[in-house]
XYZ file of C-alpha atoms in Angstrom:
729
model
C 59.148 -56.441 13.917
C 61.931 -54.629 15.275
C 63.062 -56.125 18.449
C 62.596 -54.610 22.052
C 65.751 -52.747 23.445
C 68.287 -55.652 25.266
C 67.442 -54.363 29.002
C 71.170 -55.134 29.991
C 73.613 -52.872 31.808
C 76.742 -53.264 30.300
C 78.124 -54.853 33.096
C 75.787 -57.532 32.673
C 76.876 -58.007 28.506
C 78.952 -61.756 27.560
C 81.831 -61.692 25.642
C 81.688 -60.629 21.947
C 83.202 -58.487 19.248
C 83.615 -54.832 20.450
C 80.972 -54.112 17.756
C 78.261 -56.834 19.046
C 79.085 -54.981 22.098
C 78.591 -51.226 21.060
C 75.228 -52.390 19.557
C 73.826 -53.925 22.526
C 75.078 -51.356 24.862
C 73.427 -48.992 22.649
C 70.505 -50.771 23.207
C 70.227 -49.986 26.933
C 68.501 -47.770 28.767
C 70.959 -46.061 31.108
C 69.773 -43.444 33.588
C 67.453 -42.891 36.396
C 63.161 -43.577 36.884
C 61.083 -41.937 39.250
C 57.878 -44.673 39.791
C 54.955 -42.449 41.522
C 52.026 -43.570 43.233
C 48.600 -44.144 41.492
C 47.103 -40.528 42.106
C 45.945 -38.603 39.432
C 46.247 -35.414 37.946
C 48.325 -32.866 36.093
C 51.702 -34.364 36.245
C 53.234 -30.833 36.006
C 54.489 -30.747 39.718
C 56.652 -33.396 39.134
C 57.983 -32.596 35.843
C 58.682 -29.189 37.126
C 60.751 -30.748 40.328
C 63.230 -33.095 37.515
C 63.233 -29.743 35.025
C 64.532 -27.540 38.301
C 66.733 -30.368 39.385
C 68.569 -30.510 36.063
C 68.885 -26.984 35.233
C 71.864 -27.690 37.852
C 73.896 -28.709 35.209
C 72.131 -27.703 32.098
C 70.457 -24.892 29.865
C 67.045 -24.947 28.896
C 67.848 -24.879 25.323
C 69.694 -28.390 25.963
C 66.542 -30.529 27.821
C 64.250 -31.960 26.327
C 60.526 -33.522 27.632
C 59.497 -36.648 25.505
C 55.565 -37.100 26.678
C 53.967 -40.700 25.173
C 50.699 -39.382 24.965
C 49.898 -37.203 22.428
C 47.130 -35.469 23.846
C 47.736 -32.339 26.042
C 51.405 -31.157 24.837
C 50.385 -27.378 24.157
C 49.134 -26.528 27.615
C 52.112 -28.872 29.011
C 54.123 -26.476 27.486
C 52.845 -23.732 28.373
C 52.456 -24.938 32.296
C 56.429 -26.021 32.267
C 56.928 -22.336 31.085
C 54.930 -20.487 33.836
C 55.518 -22.684 36.468
C 59.476 -22.832 35.313
C 59.440 -18.739 34.959
C 61.386 -19.872 31.704
C 62.207 -16.912 29.398
C 62.531 -19.521 26.286
C 59.604 -22.157 25.616
C 61.063 -25.631 26.883
C 61.131 -28.173 24.142
C 57.965 -30.347 24.819
C 57.380 -33.245 22.234
C 55.180 -36.279 22.265
C 57.731 -39.492 21.256
C 56.387 -40.041 17.615
C 56.179 -36.129 16.708
C 59.441 -36.071 17.308
C 60.493 -39.245 15.002
C 58.111 -36.949 12.553
C 60.806 -34.094 12.549
C 63.895 -36.294 12.381
C 62.536 -37.855 9.350
C 61.435 -34.231 8.075
C 64.478 -33.096 8.781
C 66.519 -35.831 7.283
C 64.849 -37.435 4.767
C 62.256 -36.890 1.851
C 59.415 -39.275 2.975
C 55.875 -37.119 2.369
C 53.579 -38.449 5.651
C 50.159 -39.586 4.471
C 46.962 -38.224 6.141
C 44.595 -40.959 7.703
C 42.199 -40.058 4.993
C 45.022 -41.069 1.811
C 45.603 -44.104 4.262
C 42.015 -45.115 4.346
C 41.592 -44.317 0.362
C 45.076 -46.137 -0.445
C 44.770 -49.024 1.474
C 41.031 -49.877 0.249
C 42.607 -49.668 -3.418
C 45.388 -52.259 -1.821
C 42.555 -54.659 -0.718
C 40.481 -54.553 -3.424
C 43.472 -55.381 -6.035
C 43.944 -58.546 -3.165
C 43.146 -61.936 -3.938
C 42.186 -64.120 -1.402
C 43.863 -67.238 -0.624
C 41.939 -68.510 2.039
C 37.851 -68.662 1.468
C 36.972 -67.513 4.580
C 38.042 -63.695 3.947
C 36.117 -63.666 0.845
C 32.376 -62.786 2.302
C 33.496 -60.487 5.286
C 35.614 -58.263 2.525
C 31.801 -57.522 0.665
C 31.134 -55.805 3.585
C 31.591 -51.698 4.322
C 32.818 -52.480 7.246
C 35.517 -55.138 6.008
C 38.697 -52.077 5.047
C 38.099 -50.582 8.523
C 38.179 -53.940 10.447
C 41.251 -54.992 8.557
C 42.625 -51.119 8.616
C 42.852 -51.443 12.539
C 44.602 -54.525 12.728
C 47.359 -53.525 10.469
C 47.785 -49.750 11.984
C 48.003 -51.427 15.650
C 50.590 -54.319 14.371
C 52.558 -51.578 12.286
C 52.924 -49.145 15.510
C 54.274 -52.208 16.971
C 56.777 -52.034 14.365
C 55.228 -55.266 12.300
C 53.769 -58.437 12.614
C 55.647 -60.879 14.926
C 54.144 -64.255 13.533
C 56.394 -67.171 14.555
C 53.975 -70.429 12.613
C 53.458 -72.043 15.546
C 49.664 -71.045 16.806
C 46.642 -72.749 14.757
C 45.105 -69.953 13.345
C 49.012 -67.692 11.949
C 48.186 -68.462 8.297
C 44.951 -66.075 8.505
C 47.400 -63.747 10.490
C 50.373 -64.130 7.564
C 47.239 -62.480 4.914
C 46.900 -60.046 6.717
C 50.725 -59.301 7.406
C 51.326 -59.736 3.602
C 48.387 -57.181 2.844
C 50.315 -55.252 5.053
C 53.891 -55.126 3.635
C 52.669 -54.865 0.080
C 50.804 -52.050 1.214
C 53.906 -50.015 2.249
C 55.689 -51.109 -0.756
C 53.549 -49.329 -2.323
C 54.391 -46.357 -0.124
C 57.486 -47.267 -0.454
C 57.883 -46.676 -4.623
C 55.859 -43.103 -4.373
C 58.491 -41.637 -1.312
C 55.494 -42.127 0.847
C 55.110 -43.679 4.229
C 51.886 -44.075 6.932
C 52.155 -41.927 10.528
C 51.940 -45.792 12.390
C 55.292 -46.468 10.854
C 56.859 -42.970 11.565
C 58.612 -45.075 14.575
C 59.862 -47.500 12.301
C 61.510 -45.506 9.735
C 62.692 -43.149 12.119
C 64.473 -45.919 13.807
C 65.896 -46.957 9.809
C 66.938 -43.627 9.283
C 68.602 -43.085 13.367
C 70.996 -46.296 12.427
C 73.091 -43.731 10.289
C 76.269 -42.778 12.897
C 76.190 -38.962 11.420
C 71.840 -38.512 11.767
C 72.120 -40.317 15.066
C 74.758 -37.927 16.019
C 73.173 -34.999 14.625
C 69.676 -35.539 16.902
C 71.954 -36.111 19.643
C 73.692 -32.320 19.373
C 69.776 -30.867 20.322
C 70.214 -31.644 23.637
C 72.215 -32.952 27.086
C 69.503 -34.062 29.081
C 65.757 -36.195 28.347
C 63.063 -35.935 31.076
C 60.283 -38.703 30.075
C 57.192 -38.407 31.573
C 54.889 -41.297 30.862
C 57.311 -43.841 30.682
C 54.635 -46.890 31.969
C 53.184 -45.971 28.139
C 56.280 -46.807 26.246
C 55.868 -50.040 24.456
C 58.860 -51.789 22.422
C 59.678 -49.719 19.601
C 59.354 -46.585 21.755
C 61.567 -48.081 24.211
C 63.948 -48.584 21.431
C 64.108 -45.532 19.558
C 64.890 -43.667 23.447
C 67.029 -45.747 24.027
C 68.830 -44.025 20.765
C 68.449 -40.644 21.532
C 69.434 -40.923 25.246
C 72.781 -42.800 24.543
C 75.381 -39.774 25.256
C 71.972 -38.086 27.454
C 70.899 -37.988 30.896
C 67.757 -39.888 31.053
C 65.238 -39.354 33.745
C 61.888 -41.009 33.441
C 59.038 -40.976 34.830
C 56.196 -43.316 35.744
C 52.956 -43.911 37.374
C 52.268 -47.373 39.351
C 49.404 -48.953 38.369
C 47.656 -46.665 35.577
C 48.894 -47.722 32.200
C 45.940 -48.139 29.665
C 47.506 -47.527 26.736
C 51.290 -49.930 26.263
C 49.113 -52.901 28.585
C 46.665 -53.358 25.162
C 49.284 -54.882 23.180
C 52.210 -55.424 25.516
C 51.191 -57.851 29.248
C 53.251 -56.368 32.194
C 53.884 -53.827 34.793
C 55.239 -50.316 33.621
C 59.050 -50.935 35.380
C 59.581 -54.620 33.845
C 61.300 -53.071 30.910
C 63.528 -50.596 33.398
C 65.896 -53.078 35.198
C 68.586 -50.906 34.295
C 66.649 -47.801 35.483
C 68.024 -47.037 38.741
C 65.154 -45.852 41.174
C 67.125 -42.977 42.882
C 67.464 -42.253 46.890
C 65.897 -39.081 46.816
C 62.361 -39.126 46.257
C 59.792 -36.618 44.188
C 58.533 -34.950 47.371
C 56.007 -32.754 45.380
C 51.926 -33.676 46.024
C 49.325 -32.735 44.003
C 46.124 -31.021 44.617
C 43.620 -33.683 44.099
C 39.746 -33.945 45.071
C 40.269 -36.329 47.846
C 36.997 -38.194 47.350
C 37.619 -38.708 43.844
C 41.271 -39.967 44.557
C 39.891 -42.254 46.704
C 37.537 -43.496 43.931
C 39.844 -44.114 42.054
C 42.632 -46.096 43.809
C 39.663 -48.126 44.737
C 39.146 -48.899 41.240
C 42.943 -49.316 39.866
C 44.308 -51.404 43.048
C 41.240 -52.420 45.383
C 42.125 -50.315 47.820
C 39.658 -50.591 50.675
C 37.653 -47.135 50.662
C 37.777 -46.140 54.600
C 33.858 -45.019 55.227
C 34.050 -42.810 57.978
C 34.786 -39.584 55.929
C 31.426 -37.845 55.292
C 33.993 -35.969 52.650
C 34.355 -38.939 50.069
C 31.008 -38.328 49.067
C 31.190 -34.520 48.532
C 30.709 -33.714 44.809
C 30.351 -37.048 43.424
C 26.443 -37.746 41.294
C 25.076 -40.922 40.385
C 22.569 -40.198 36.921
C 21.013 -43.203 36.681
C 18.134 -43.180 33.296
C 16.314 -45.364 31.198
C 17.407 -44.770 27.961
C 20.933 -43.696 26.324
C 19.247 -40.493 24.824
C 17.881 -39.693 28.196
C 20.931 -40.432 29.732
C 22.546 -37.726 27.727
C 19.627 -35.179 28.690
C 20.280 -35.030 31.510
C 23.902 -34.245 31.627
C 23.482 -32.139 28.865
C 20.847 -29.980 31.577
C 23.298 -30.854 34.551
C 26.304 -29.221 32.403
C 23.684 -26.061 31.644
C 22.988 -26.320 35.589
C 27.070 -26.277 36.441
C 27.567 -23.032 34.097
C 25.101 -21.015 36.010
C 25.556 -22.144 39.145
C 28.924 -23.184 39.556
C 30.178 -20.739 36.433
C 31.886 -23.509 35.087
C 32.963 -22.889 31.584
C 32.121 -25.205 28.416
C 35.959 -26.431 27.858
C 36.472 -27.269 31.989
C 33.681 -29.428 31.176
C 34.540 -33.564 30.034
C 31.591 -36.251 28.728
C 34.223 -39.154 28.905
C 33.494 -43.150 27.257
C 35.522 -45.920 27.644
C 37.241 -46.038 24.064
C 37.681 -45.319 20.656
C 34.194 -48.627 19.961
C 32.014 -46.330 22.711
C 28.768 -44.197 20.724
C 31.197 -41.216 21.335
C 29.524 -39.806 17.700
C 26.093 -40.135 19.196
C 26.925 -38.310 22.322
C 28.181 -35.464 20.298
C 25.372 -35.249 18.341
C 23.092 -35.532 21.326
C 24.644 -33.205 23.423
C 24.475 -31.387 19.837
C 20.695 -31.560 19.557
C 21.072 -29.745 23.111
C 22.678 -26.916 22.643
C 25.794 -27.959 23.978
C 29.292 -27.269 22.047
C 31.403 -30.172 21.927
C 34.511 -31.005 21.168
C 36.711 -33.961 20.722
C 40.390 -34.966 20.017
C 39.772 -38.654 18.740
C 35.951 -37.907 16.873
C 35.753 -35.521 13.910
C 32.265 -35.448 14.066
C 31.825 -34.436 10.647
C 28.437 -35.754 9.829
C 26.924 -33.675 12.549
C 28.445 -29.951 10.659
C 25.445 -28.164 8.591
C 29.102 -27.124 6.708
C 29.941 -29.966 6.080
C 26.539 -31.276 4.642
C 26.367 -28.470 2.436
C 29.952 -28.496 0.834
C 28.487 -32.570 0.029
C 25.416 -31.392 -1.598
C 26.758 -29.034 -3.803
C 29.854 -31.885 -4.782
C 26.453 -34.259 -5.074
C 24.679 -30.950 -6.959
C 27.643 -29.821 -9.103
C 27.385 -34.321 -10.512
C 23.746 -34.716 -10.000
C 21.825 -31.586 -10.737
C 19.456 -33.579 -7.931
C 16.660 -31.992 -6.293
C 17.477 -32.277 -3.046
C 21.175 -31.007 -3.802
C 18.872 -28.121 -5.499
C 17.180 -28.083 -2.086
C 19.693 -28.155 0.460
C 21.684 -25.024 -1.022
C 18.851 -22.940 -1.992
C 17.910 -23.531 1.832
C 21.211 -22.374 3.008
C 21.946 -19.646 1.142
C 18.101 -18.566 1.020
C 17.932 -18.021 -2.527
C 16.052 -18.807 -5.735
C 16.822 -21.558 -7.893
C 18.555 -19.662 -10.682
C 20.535 -17.275 -8.576
C 21.989 -20.956 -7.226
C 22.483 -21.772 -10.539
C 24.353 -18.425 -11.391
C 26.593 -19.463 -8.548
C 27.208 -22.364 -9.387
C 28.523 -21.892 -13.162
C 30.610 -19.549 -11.973
C 32.402 -22.114 -9.484
C 32.502 -24.581 -12.094
C 35.100 -22.107 -14.153
C 37.613 -23.358 -12.062
C 39.806 -26.385 -12.986
C 40.271 -28.356 -9.790
C 37.812 -29.376 -7.201
C 39.967 -27.887 -4.087
C 39.247 -24.613 -6.944
C 35.410 -25.448 -6.965
C 34.993 -25.445 -3.393
C 37.109 -22.330 -2.241
C 34.946 -20.959 -5.217
C 32.037 -21.692 -3.225
C 33.278 -20.886 0.318
C 34.043 -17.345 -1.476
C 31.148 -16.563 -3.129
C 28.752 -17.738 -1.093
C 30.553 -16.169 1.910
C 30.608 -19.466 3.927
C 33.181 -18.534 6.703
C 31.174 -16.007 7.585
C 27.872 -17.333 7.402
C 29.058 -19.294 10.027
C 30.516 -17.114 11.962
C 26.928 -14.614 11.982
C 24.678 -17.879 13.271
C 27.166 -19.783 15.399
C 27.950 -19.477 18.791
C 32.387 -19.319 19.250
C 32.667 -22.758 20.305
C 30.622 -23.826 17.519
C 32.100 -21.577 14.894
C 35.928 -22.685 15.756
C 34.798 -26.545 15.312
C 33.016 -25.801 11.620
C 36.152 -24.014 10.363
C 38.109 -27.062 11.006
C 35.762 -29.211 9.199
C 35.944 -26.951 6.188
C 39.374 -26.671 6.181
C 39.537 -30.395 6.349
C 37.505 -30.805 3.356
C 39.958 -28.696 1.639
C 42.884 -31.060 1.993
C 40.065 -34.243 0.377
C 39.724 -32.467 -2.170
C 43.266 -31.444 -2.600
C 44.803 -35.017 -2.109
C 41.343 -35.799 -4.543
C 43.462 -33.821 -7.396
C 46.921 -34.899 -7.091
C 46.612 -38.797 -6.405
C 47.773 -40.101 -9.447
C 45.525 -43.372 -8.570
C 42.215 -41.702 -8.489
C 39.981 -39.499 -10.985
C 39.700 -36.322 -9.636
C 35.795 -36.151 -9.831
C 32.876 -35.157 -7.386
C 31.447 -38.885 -7.377
C 35.432 -39.655 -5.675
C 35.593 -37.151 -3.398
C 32.052 -37.633 -2.111
C 33.140 -41.516 -1.952
C 36.540 -41.030 0.205
C 34.313 -38.177 2.406
C 31.537 -40.623 3.115
C 34.213 -43.440 3.635
C 36.342 -41.144 6.127
C 32.857 -40.261 8.171
C 32.292 -44.332 8.802
C 36.588 -45.650 8.207
C 38.772 -42.229 10.395
C 40.568 -44.038 12.782
C 42.683 -41.944 14.924
C 45.236 -42.966 17.521
C 46.627 -42.783 20.491
C 49.789 -43.524 18.977
C 49.603 -40.399 16.975
C 51.856 -37.541 16.625
C 48.979 -35.225 18.135
C 45.629 -35.301 19.364
C 45.282 -32.049 21.214
C 41.989 -30.615 21.250
C 41.850 -28.052 18.602
C 37.712 -27.202 18.465
C 36.319 -25.942 21.753
C 33.492 -26.394 23.974
C 32.420 -29.338 25.979
C 35.215 -32.326 25.537
C 33.613 -35.635 24.390
C 36.227 -38.287 24.406
C 37.913 -41.268 25.153
C 39.143 -41.468 28.675
C 42.747 -41.650 27.932
C 42.464 -38.429 26.243
C 42.576 -36.936 30.163
C 44.529 -39.632 31.829
C 47.188 -37.162 33.261
C 44.728 -34.205 32.712
C 41.554 -32.656 34.437
C 38.106 -31.423 34.049
C 36.708 -29.467 37.056
C 33.323 -31.765 35.915
C 33.472 -35.062 34.437
C 30.502 -37.159 33.562
C 31.675 -41.073 33.263
C 28.843 -42.577 30.748
C 28.012 -45.651 30.464
C 29.209 -47.220 33.654
C 27.045 -50.172 32.922
C 27.507 -54.196 32.243
C 28.454 -55.253 28.728
C 30.823 -51.699 29.055
C 32.382 -51.531 32.238
C 33.761 -54.801 32.173
C 32.731 -55.318 28.610
C 32.337 -58.703 26.633
C 35.911 -59.286 24.923
C 35.742 -58.285 21.793
C 39.425 -57.378 19.851
C 38.049 -57.389 16.193
C 34.944 -58.262 14.441
C 37.309 -60.746 11.844
C 38.368 -63.503 14.037
C 36.469 -65.457 16.753
C 38.307 -64.467 20.328
C 38.876 -68.419 20.077
C 41.218 -68.183 17.059
C 43.302 -65.386 18.785
C 43.538 -67.747 21.749
C 45.479 -70.306 18.751
C 47.574 -67.226 16.899
C 50.638 -65.469 17.344
C 51.566 -61.896 16.171
C 48.074 -60.462 17.137
C 49.038 -57.166 17.400
C 46.661 -57.368 21.033
C 47.908 -59.431 23.813
C 46.248 -62.641 23.842
C 48.650 -65.239 24.728
C 47.199 -64.872 29.062
C 47.646 -66.357 31.869
C 47.155 -65.743 35.122
C 50.918 -64.589 36.238
C 49.885 -62.350 33.098
C 46.861 -61.073 34.620
C 48.924 -61.183 38.259
C 51.687 -58.941 36.697
C 50.140 -56.588 34.545
C 47.717 -55.702 36.726
C 48.017 -56.654 40.304
C 44.702 -57.298 41.147
C 43.052 -57.305 44.782
C 40.733 -60.529 43.398
C 39.935 -61.909 40.069
C 36.846 -63.418 39.002
C 36.497 -67.217 37.473
C 37.008 -66.561 34.037
C 39.684 -66.975 31.513
C 42.819 -65.375 31.830
C 42.187 -63.351 28.285
C 38.771 -62.219 29.455
C 40.222 -61.523 32.781
C 42.710 -59.291 31.418
C 40.709 -57.220 29.659
C 37.660 -57.041 32.399
C 40.923 -55.549 34.864
C 41.626 -53.074 31.532
C 38.266 -51.310 31.905
C 38.723 -51.636 35.442
C 41.864 -49.362 35.507
C 39.979 -47.423 32.655
C 36.778 -45.988 34.834
C 39.712 -45.712 37.640
C 41.269 -42.820 34.620
C 38.334 -41.573 33.850
C 36.789 -41.268 37.342
C 40.759 -39.474 38.792
C 40.038 -36.627 35.931
C 37.141 -35.290 37.578
C 38.569 -32.075 39.509
C 35.750 -31.059 41.425
C 32.643 -33.233 40.229
C 32.094 -36.146 39.500
C 29.459 -37.748 38.062
C 29.118 -41.684 37.431
C 25.759 -42.132 34.307
C 24.225 -45.313 33.662
C 21.330 -46.503 31.406
C 18.553 -49.030 31.634
C 17.409 -50.050 28.316
C 18.158 -49.605 24.678
C 16.138 -46.928 22.981
C 14.681 -48.625 20.314
C 13.262 -51.769 21.790
C 13.407 -51.522 25.622
C 13.614 -54.912 25.393
C 17.630 -54.989 26.346
C 18.437 -53.993 30.311
C 21.479 -53.323 31.583
C 22.589 -53.054 34.958
C 24.824 -50.301 36.540
C 28.728 -52.016 36.694
C 30.221 -54.290 38.614
C 32.403 -51.742 39.634
C 30.222 -49.152 40.505
C 28.107 -51.400 42.780
C 31.101 -52.064 44.836
C 31.637 -48.385 45.265
C 27.589 -47.761 45.885
C 27.451 -50.724 48.291
C 30.135 -48.424 50.757
C 29.389 -45.044 49.580
C 26.288 -43.060 49.865
C 26.113 -41.093 46.472
C 23.381 -38.964 46.161
C 20.890 -39.218 42.632
C 21.147 -36.584 40.542
C 17.163 -35.675 40.384
C 16.434 -37.188 43.545
C 15.609 -34.893 46.861
C 17.578 -31.585 47.456
C 19.379 -32.544 43.674
C 16.294 -31.990 41.974
C 17.256 -29.594 39.396
C 15.264 -27.009 37.610
C 15.430 -27.437 33.496
C 18.603 -25.994 31.761
C 18.751 -26.736 28.456
C 16.413 -25.801 25.130
C 16.111 -29.885 24.709
C 14.656 -30.242 27.905
C 12.608 -27.248 28.181
C 10.894 -29.296 24.518
C 10.685 -32.801 26.895
C 9.133 -30.955 29.474
C 6.982 -28.943 27.781
C 5.369 -32.147 25.756
C 5.053 -33.524 28.929
C 3.012 -31.345 30.981
C -0.425 -31.243 29.341
C -0.895 -34.756 29.406
C 0.260 -34.995 32.822
C -1.809 -31.854 33.643
C -4.965 -33.324 31.832
C -4.102 -36.329 33.951
C -4.782 -34.774 37.230
C -7.235 -32.607 35.997
C -9.493 -35.634 34.791
C -8.400 -38.019 37.854
C -9.984 -35.010 40.214
C -12.888 -34.928 38.558
C -13.129 -38.535 39.206
C -12.375 -39.024 42.638
C -14.094 -35.983 43.962
C -10.029 -34.328 44.732
C -10.765 -30.900 46.303
C -7.220 -30.526 46.092
C -6.129 -29.895 42.697
C -4.486 -26.795 41.514
C -7.039 -25.394 38.225
C -4.758 -21.876 38.205
C -1.837 -24.042 37.766
C -3.315 -25.530 35.425
C -4.316 -22.490 33.564
C -1.469 -20.820 34.196
C 1.072 -23.830 32.702
C -1.401 -24.017 29.620
C -1.481 -20.018 28.982
C 1.910 -20.005 29.067
C 2.114 -22.879 26.455
C -0.215 -20.975 24.484
C 2.286 -18.195 24.255
C 4.704 -19.666 23.268
C 3.354 -22.220 20.583
C 2.349 -18.869 18.567
C 5.185 -17.480 19.030
C 6.584 -16.964 15.404
C 10.021 -18.201 16.574
C 8.517 -21.958 17.273
C 9.306 -24.229 14.952
C 5.624 -25.576 13.873
C 5.948 -28.804 14.609
C 6.665 -28.295 18.172
C 3.397 -26.249 18.218
C 1.505 -29.913 16.517
C 3.404 -31.990 18.797
C 1.735 -30.222 21.880
C -1.416 -30.196 20.390
C -1.475 -33.773 19.776
C -0.521 -34.264 23.132
C -3.386 -32.471 24.282
C -5.736 -34.538 22.182
C -4.290 -37.676 23.290
C -4.944 -36.757 27.231
C -8.239 -35.458 26.170
C -8.915 -39.112 24.835
C -9.339 -38.042 20.988
C -6.819 -40.563 18.494
C -6.968 -37.581 15.834
C -6.014 -37.719 12.387
C -4.649 -40.672 11.158
């Protein structure tokens, strides 16, 4: 592992050679740091303040803004330019993107895609003879490559494994480290590297004085945003860049959710040589008072003052029986916000805790209700009809399967003979990517997408089609793979299941249009007008500790060098999170419980106008496992009277097609039950006219040519059941 910077000021250096002193000085951070309190919202006002101060001494072209998290780079660049009224474009980059640009300029390294990483690492793992029998069983599971790949990626982002050999289970981790080394050696032989290793490669490159001098000539001042999230290797890289530049850092207290995953301690623990200026930043962000107070309570434990009625304004609960019903209500509320409050889809966020949460399932449920969705960290390939079409084409070319033929003829609305003629033209191309491009051109796939899908969904599908073309090009060019359609499908299927984007990436901007469905860290320093926090239940906030499926948690406590924090004491929890209270559990469990609580705080403060805490009670399939609202949510609702959507004046009309179908299917039963109950009790108040009007409307609906016959059958079946008829078996 690349060592952390030596946090020393020059006056504290011990005696030694000039070369040693120069080296140690280079690895120190010298400059200023502004620590702002936990608040949320955009960092733009603070960055504008810092930028204007630097403009007194430097030209715009000589100021570099480095951001730690790779999300929101384009928006931050635009906002800074607008607020500062700059003639040019401010230079805003993520630290990983800066390192990637340096490598592109100074080396010939080819940075492989995530899809290539998945396949090449799988090849290395398949060729490995395991030293420990413990791995032989799990290695046969489909999830094994994904689980190993996640550990190796996390370790590589931090500069490699740091195993000292004193842990009881270090040997298991040492074997994974050897696989990682072999993987990177194989990449080195090919002149390639992976994204997780970009910073390490950049550090090795910048050791060259000429390279360092060239990099430093590009700027005279550096503004660092999100300093609280910079880990060891990133701080080391920053120390090189800032060696001869004025460095100004911006850190937010009690808000780190990325760095503390791998490195404990408060945000300023590694900044002792950065000076805190006497002139504080006076900028205040325009935040929703209720949401910021709730978020501050979650992050710091600060008591919520209950004598202000405004604290419950625009904060709501959604409580449903199952996960799917939770999403149906969310979808209906999204359409309510669009129609009644004029919100756009891209002004709304649906957030889950982290990448282990059911983000693909949430995307699918919302799409099924007619909501266009967008993500930065989830592909959604398995839900894209255009992807299924190209996958079906690959299968049909290879196998001539009936299922493939049915899929393609249905999508194109052509006869089998016409399909075969198109496929024959497609096969005349020599490469896989050429055949896909021919199909896209001959069948006018992009034109069909544009005509049949809304703008947001079309943009989504276009990006997925381009991604499949990149996969095909990779298969064509990889000399260690057979360029065949079965191989293409295998890689595509593995990409769907194993794709692991990372917040350490150089670019995670949302390229799709629609409601953002993603993790809370994507909006850490951003906001949406409305935010829905899903699954705010016990078992998620907080979750049971499970850092990896590969090893029992008890082993991790006796393993040095694991890429996540595992060596935890009560003092570690206190130093990192400064919790108002701690539960009587192990320090390791408490550490990650506090992290879960902080993530909930980050999610809550990302709501600009409307905040929804969403829960569900039971699993959808069996209903035998029940969930209670999160203890952190209960602390809030015990203090504040937060209204629930669906009750009293917060009852909503039906706004989504999915909910319309559900309500229609429920009403025949409910209306007939009401009539039957009235007949048996002699109740004279039953509204027969309302029932007649309802059934007349349903009859007109199901006779419409636009209605799926399966829907009509479902309605009739509900009526039969309400009348006590068993129906056909």
